[in-house]
Amino acid sequence: MIEVKNIHKSFGETHVLKGISAKFEKGQTSLIIGQSGSGKTVFIKTLLGLFQPDEGCICYDGVDYDKMSGDEKRELRKQIGMVFQGSALFDSSTVEENVMFPLKMFTEQTREQMLERVNFVLKRVDLVNANHKYPAELSGGMQKRVAIARAIVMNPKYLFCDEPNSGLDPKTAILIDNLIQEITDEYNITTVINTHDMNSVMEIGEKIIFLKNGVKEWEGTNKDIFITNNKAVTDFVYSSNLFKKVRKIYQMEAEGRTCD
Amino acid sequence: MNYIEHIGKYFLMLGQVFKRPQKMRIFKEALIRELDDLGNKSLGIAAFIAFFVGGVVAIQTALNVDNPMIPRYLIGFATKRSIILEFAPTFISVILAGKVGSFITSSIGTMRVTEQIDALEVMGINSLNLLVLPKIIATVFFYPFIITISMFLGILGGYVAGVLTGLFSTTDYIEGVQLDFNPYFIKYAIIKTMVFAFVIATIPSYHGYYVKGGALEVGRASTQAVVWTSVVIIVLNYFLTQMLLG
């Protein structure tokens, strides 16, 4: 479990995160949603320790990240998998080398053992016969799959995904969402996803945190989000006609009526 | 950010770079890759330029030494001295600063803006150590080799220029090359080259590592890196010459 208490983060004069508190449970997929510029990426990067918070604390399984020793932090990082918005694959390495990199860095396995694990995770993300391709030779969806494979190759306890669907077509986006959900359930990991994709909210949003201007505006499930009266949330969610209709269906269901 | 802050940040960066590599196997792989990218692939351009500039130095010297009182072997002597003392270590290093410096800044800068460096940091890897230390070792130990070859090819270029133009005899040229040979000058050139190689590896790495923005900023950082690397090489050249020969 990850617990965040009263996190503040500023860059110069710009106060980006303003006292955010949240809990991310084990075996649950939590979504951070909000408009562009709401502080989602800064929040997730602060959780990862890439940014030092100005105030507040982040606890991994009850231990304050700030109070961990260098070795404890390094150990924790081995248990973290991250899928970046642009996949962040190493351009000069093949798919196989990308996925194998954490194993080479942190284990003493033989090449055969590492290769076996790499092939297993690549098969798990449904990516076969791509071992020797370079990232530039892959489609956006395939790059995301490689990034997920690299993130889970060390059997992480925590999985973070920054906009895993950005730049993908709706069908591939749903496949990636489902893959992340399945992996979360299968390995019982704590997954935190940053997104502004409402399809993801509907598909995998077991817990949703809505950020607006660096403040946690709302928290709930993917069912609650369609019936909430929070104006900031409704403005965000119902910016598309499709979701206006979805809301109507939810409201009718809540009132015990059926739609035509 | 002012210059003092940049200098401070540069030295803090070096503090992170000079740490024990986390995994020797990965470090060795990176070092071999850098030896090829930064060293081996620079050999051709350095050799090409050294050969032709050596020829030009010999021709210019021959054309400017027309006093019958001055012995003709001084053409070979002057060509040898200028190539060993200045042309090979400094001029070739400035050229390498352009070629290798822009490559280093753009490759590390691209890794920064595409979050590849963040990916390394999330894994708990000292990205500066992993990315910059192999570059420093590759350049500091490979560039003396490039410069030594450049010295030989520069002097050979002067000889070929004499043969082709007939401005001076090859016998005079060889006599001048052999005259008053001082091995310390080779040591001096190698020391300078190693210092310049360190600058060529670290200043562009600094510009690439701390770049913010996108492709345009990476391009700007590459230009800045080449300018600053060249400036630092020229300034250090002045002080090193004073210290080692003065």
Short mmCIF file of C-alpha atoms in Angstrom, two decimals, chain A residues 55-239:
data_model
loop_
_atom_site.label_atom_id
_atom_site.label_comp_id
_atom_site.label_asym_id
_atom_site.label_seq_id
_atom_site.Cartn_x
_atom_site.Cartn_y
_atom_site.Cartn_z
CA GLU A 55 6.10 19.24 2.33
CA GLY A 56 4.27 16.06 3.32
CA CYS A 57 5.29 12.42 3.20
CA ILE A 58 4.97 9.33 1.05
CA CYS A 59 4.82 5.98 2.83
CA TYR A 60 5.45 2.68 1.07
CA ASP A 61 3.92 -0.09 3.21
CA GLY A 62 4.03 2.22 6.22
CA VAL A 63 7.65 3.35 5.78
CA ASP A 64 8.30 7.02 5.05
CA TYR A 65 10.26 7.27 1.79
CA ASP A 66 12.15 10.33 3.02
CA LYS A 67 13.41 8.48 6.09
CA MET A 68 14.66 5.45 4.14
CA SER A 69 18.42 4.96 3.82
CA GLY A 70 20.06 4.98 0.38
CA ASP A 71 20.12 1.16 0.32
CA GLU A 72 16.45 0.95 1.37
CA LYS A 73 15.51 3.37 -1.40
CA ARG A 74 17.47 1.33 -3.94
CA GLU A 75 15.75 -1.85 -2.73
CA LEU A 76 12.35 -0.17 -2.98
CA ARG A 77 13.07 1.00 -6.51
CA LYS A 78 13.72 -2.57 -7.58
CA GLN A 79 10.12 -3.27 -6.57
CA ILE A 80 8.73 -0.44 -8.68
CA GLY A 81 7.74 -0.77 -12.33
CA MET A 82 6.98 2.31 -14.38
CA VAL A 83 5.36 2.72 -17.77
CA PHE A 84 6.12 6.20 -19.12
CA GLN A 85 3.86 8.27 -21.36
CA GLY A 86 6.21 7.92 -24.34
CA SER A 87 7.24 4.37 -23.31
CA ALA A 88 10.82 5.59 -22.60
CA LEU A 89 12.39 2.56 -24.24
CA PHE A 90 16.14 2.72 -24.82
CA ASP A 91 16.42 3.61 -28.52
CA SER A 92 19.75 1.93 -29.08
CA SER A 93 18.63 -1.39 -27.58
CA THR A 94 16.41 -4.11 -29.00
CA VAL A 95 13.14 -5.17 -27.39
CA GLU A 96 14.92 -8.09 -25.73
CA GLU A 97 17.72 -5.88 -24.38
CA ASN A 98 15.21 -3.31 -23.10
CA VAL A 99 13.25 -5.91 -21.15
CA MET A 100 16.39 -7.68 -19.98
CA PHE A 101 18.02 -4.48 -18.70
CA PRO A 102 16.62 -4.54 -15.12
CA LEU A 103 17.52 -8.24 -14.81
CA LYS A 104 21.09 -7.56 -15.94
CA MET A 105 21.33 -4.64 -13.55
CA PHE A 106 19.88 -6.19 -10.43
CA THR A 107 20.22 -9.97 -10.65
CA GLU A 108 23.03 -12.46 -11.04
CA GLN A 109 21.07 -14.68 -13.41
CA THR A 110 22.73 -16.36 -16.37
CA ARG A 111 21.87 -15.16 -19.86
CA GLU A 112 19.70 -18.25 -20.42
CA GLN A 113 17.70 -17.60 -17.24
CA MET A 114 17.23 -13.95 -18.15
CA LEU A 115 16.19 -14.87 -21.68
CA GLU A 116 13.63 -17.30 -20.33
CA ARG A 117 12.13 -14.60 -18.09
CA VAL A 118 12.17 -12.04 -20.93
CA ASN A 119 10.37 -14.42 -23.28
CA PHE A 120 7.84 -15.19 -20.55
CA VAL A 121 6.93 -11.54 -19.93
CA LEU A 122 6.91 -10.71 -23.64
CA LYS A 123 4.49 -13.59 -24.17
CA ARG A 124 2.46 -12.30 -21.21
CA VAL A 125 2.04 -8.91 -22.90
CA ASP A 126 1.22 -10.70 -26.14
CA LEU A 127 4.35 -9.66 -27.98
CA VAL A 128 6.11 -12.53 -29.66
CA ASN A 129 8.67 -12.53 -32.49
CA ALA A 130 9.71 -8.96 -31.71
CA ASN A 131 12.78 -9.73 -29.56
CA HIS A 132 15.31 -8.39 -32.02
CA LYS A 133 13.41 -5.34 -33.21
CA TYR A 134 14.37 -1.81 -32.17
CA PRO A 135 11.77 0.55 -30.60
CA ALA A 136 11.69 2.66 -33.77
CA GLU A 137 10.47 -0.40 -35.69
CA LEU A 138 7.46 -0.91 -33.41
CA SER A 139 3.98 0.64 -33.40
CA GLY A 140 2.86 2.80 -30.46
CA GLY A 141 0.84 -0.08 -28.98
CA MET A 142 3.75 -2.50 -29.29
CA GLN A 143 6.09 0.02 -27.62
CA LYS A 144 3.64 0.27 -24.71
CA ARG A 145 3.61 -3.52 -24.43
CA VAL A 146 7.41 -3.59 -24.30
CA ALA A 147 7.33 -0.85 -21.64
CA ILE A 148 4.85 -2.92 -19.60
CA ALA A 149 7.01 -6.03 -20.07
CA ARG A 150 10.06 -4.10 -18.82
CA ALA A 151 8.06 -2.75 -15.88
CA ILE A 152 6.92 -6.21 -14.72
CA VAL A 153 10.03 -8.25 -15.51
CA MET A 154 11.32 -7.87 -11.92
CA ASN A 155 7.95 -8.90 -10.40
CA PRO A 156 7.27 -5.44 -8.93
CA LYS A 157 5.09 -4.71 -5.90
CA TYR A 158 4.10 -1.32 -7.31
CA LEU A 159 3.26 -0.39 -10.90
CA PHE A 160 2.98 3.22 -12.07
CA CYS A 161 1.71 4.18 -15.51
CA ASP A 162 1.80 7.72 -16.87
CA GLU A 163 -0.83 8.14 -19.59
CA PRO A 164 -0.48 4.56 -20.86
CA ASN A 165 -3.07 5.19 -23.60
CA SER A 166 -1.83 8.43 -25.03
CA GLY A 167 -1.40 8.28 -28.79
CA LEU A 168 -3.14 4.93 -29.14
CA ASP A 169 -6.31 4.10 -31.07
CA PRO A 170 -9.35 3.24 -28.88
CA LYS A 171 -9.11 -0.52 -29.49
CA THR A 172 -5.40 -0.75 -28.63
CA ALA A 173 -5.99 1.57 -25.65
CA ILE A 174 -8.58 -0.82 -24.23
CA LEU A 175 -6.24 -3.78 -24.78
CA ILE A 176 -3.48 -1.97 -22.87
CA ASP A 177 -5.93 -1.04 -20.07
CA ASN A 178 -7.10 -4.62 -19.76
CA LEU A 179 -3.53 -5.89 -19.79
CA ILE A 180 -2.61 -3.57 -16.89
CA GLN A 181 -5.73 -4.64 -14.97
CA GLU A 182 -5.01 -8.33 -15.52
CA ILE A 183 -1.40 -7.93 -14.41
CA THR A 184 -2.53 -6.04 -11.29
CA ASP A 185 -4.93 -8.84 -10.37
CA GLU A 186 -2.56 -11.64 -11.32
CA TYR A 187 0.44 -10.37 -9.32
CA ASN A 188 -1.58 -8.57 -6.62
CA ILE A 189 0.32 -5.33 -7.08
CA THR A 190 -0.48 -1.72 -6.24
CA THR A 191 -1.12 0.04 -9.54
CA VAL A 192 -1.39 3.80 -9.98
CA ILE A 193 -2.31 5.15 -13.40
CA ASN A 194 -2.27 8.72 -14.59
CA THR A 195 -4.78 9.34 -17.33
CA HIS A 196 -7.29 11.71 -18.86
CA ASP A 197 -8.86 8.98 -20.93
CA MET A 198 -12.48 8.41 -19.84
CA ASN A 199 -12.52 4.98 -21.50
CA SER A 200 -9.84 3.90 -19.02
CA VAL A 201 -11.96 5.28 -16.20
CA MET A 202 -14.85 3.09 -17.30
CA GLU A 203 -12.70 0.02 -17.95
CA ILE A 204 -10.33 -0.18 -14.99
CA GLY A 205 -11.04 2.62 -12.53
CA GLU A 206 -11.48 0.76 -9.26
CA LYS A 207 -10.50 3.92 -7.44
CA ILE A 208 -10.37 7.38 -8.97
CA ILE A 209 -8.75 10.54 -7.73
CA PHE A 210 -9.63 13.74 -9.57
CA LEU A 211 -7.06 16.54 -9.50
CA LYS A 212 -7.76 20.14 -10.38
CA ASN A 213 -5.06 22.83 -10.23
CA GLY A 214 -2.95 20.64 -7.95
CA VAL A 215 -5.74 19.97 -5.45
CA LYS A 216 -7.53 16.66 -4.87
CA GLU A 217 -11.01 17.69 -5.88
CA TRP A 218 -12.80 14.36 -5.66
CA GLU A 219 -12.27 10.65 -4.89
CA GLY A 220 -14.50 7.67 -5.67
CA THR A 221 -15.08 4.69 -7.97
CA ASN A 222 -15.87 4.55 -11.68
CA LYS A 223 -19.54 4.17 -10.85
CA ASP A 224 -19.59 7.15 -8.50
CA ILE A 225 -17.98 9.42 -11.06
CA PHE A 226 -21.06 9.28 -13.30
CA ILE A 227 -23.47 10.25 -10.57
CA THR A 228 -21.45 12.77 -8.62
CA ASN A 229 -22.61 16.36 -8.47
CA ASN A 230 -19.10 17.78 -8.08
CA LYS A 231 -19.02 20.49 -10.73
CA ALA A 232 -15.31 20.21 -11.53
CA VAL A 233 -15.69 16.46 -12.09
CA THR A 234 -18.87 16.74 -14.16
CA ASP A 235 -17.31 19.49 -16.31
CA PHE A 236 -14.37 17.19 -17.01
CA VAL A 237 -16.26 13.94 -17.50
CA TYR A 238 -19.15 15.30 -19.57
CA SER A 239 -17.10 17.34 -21.95
#
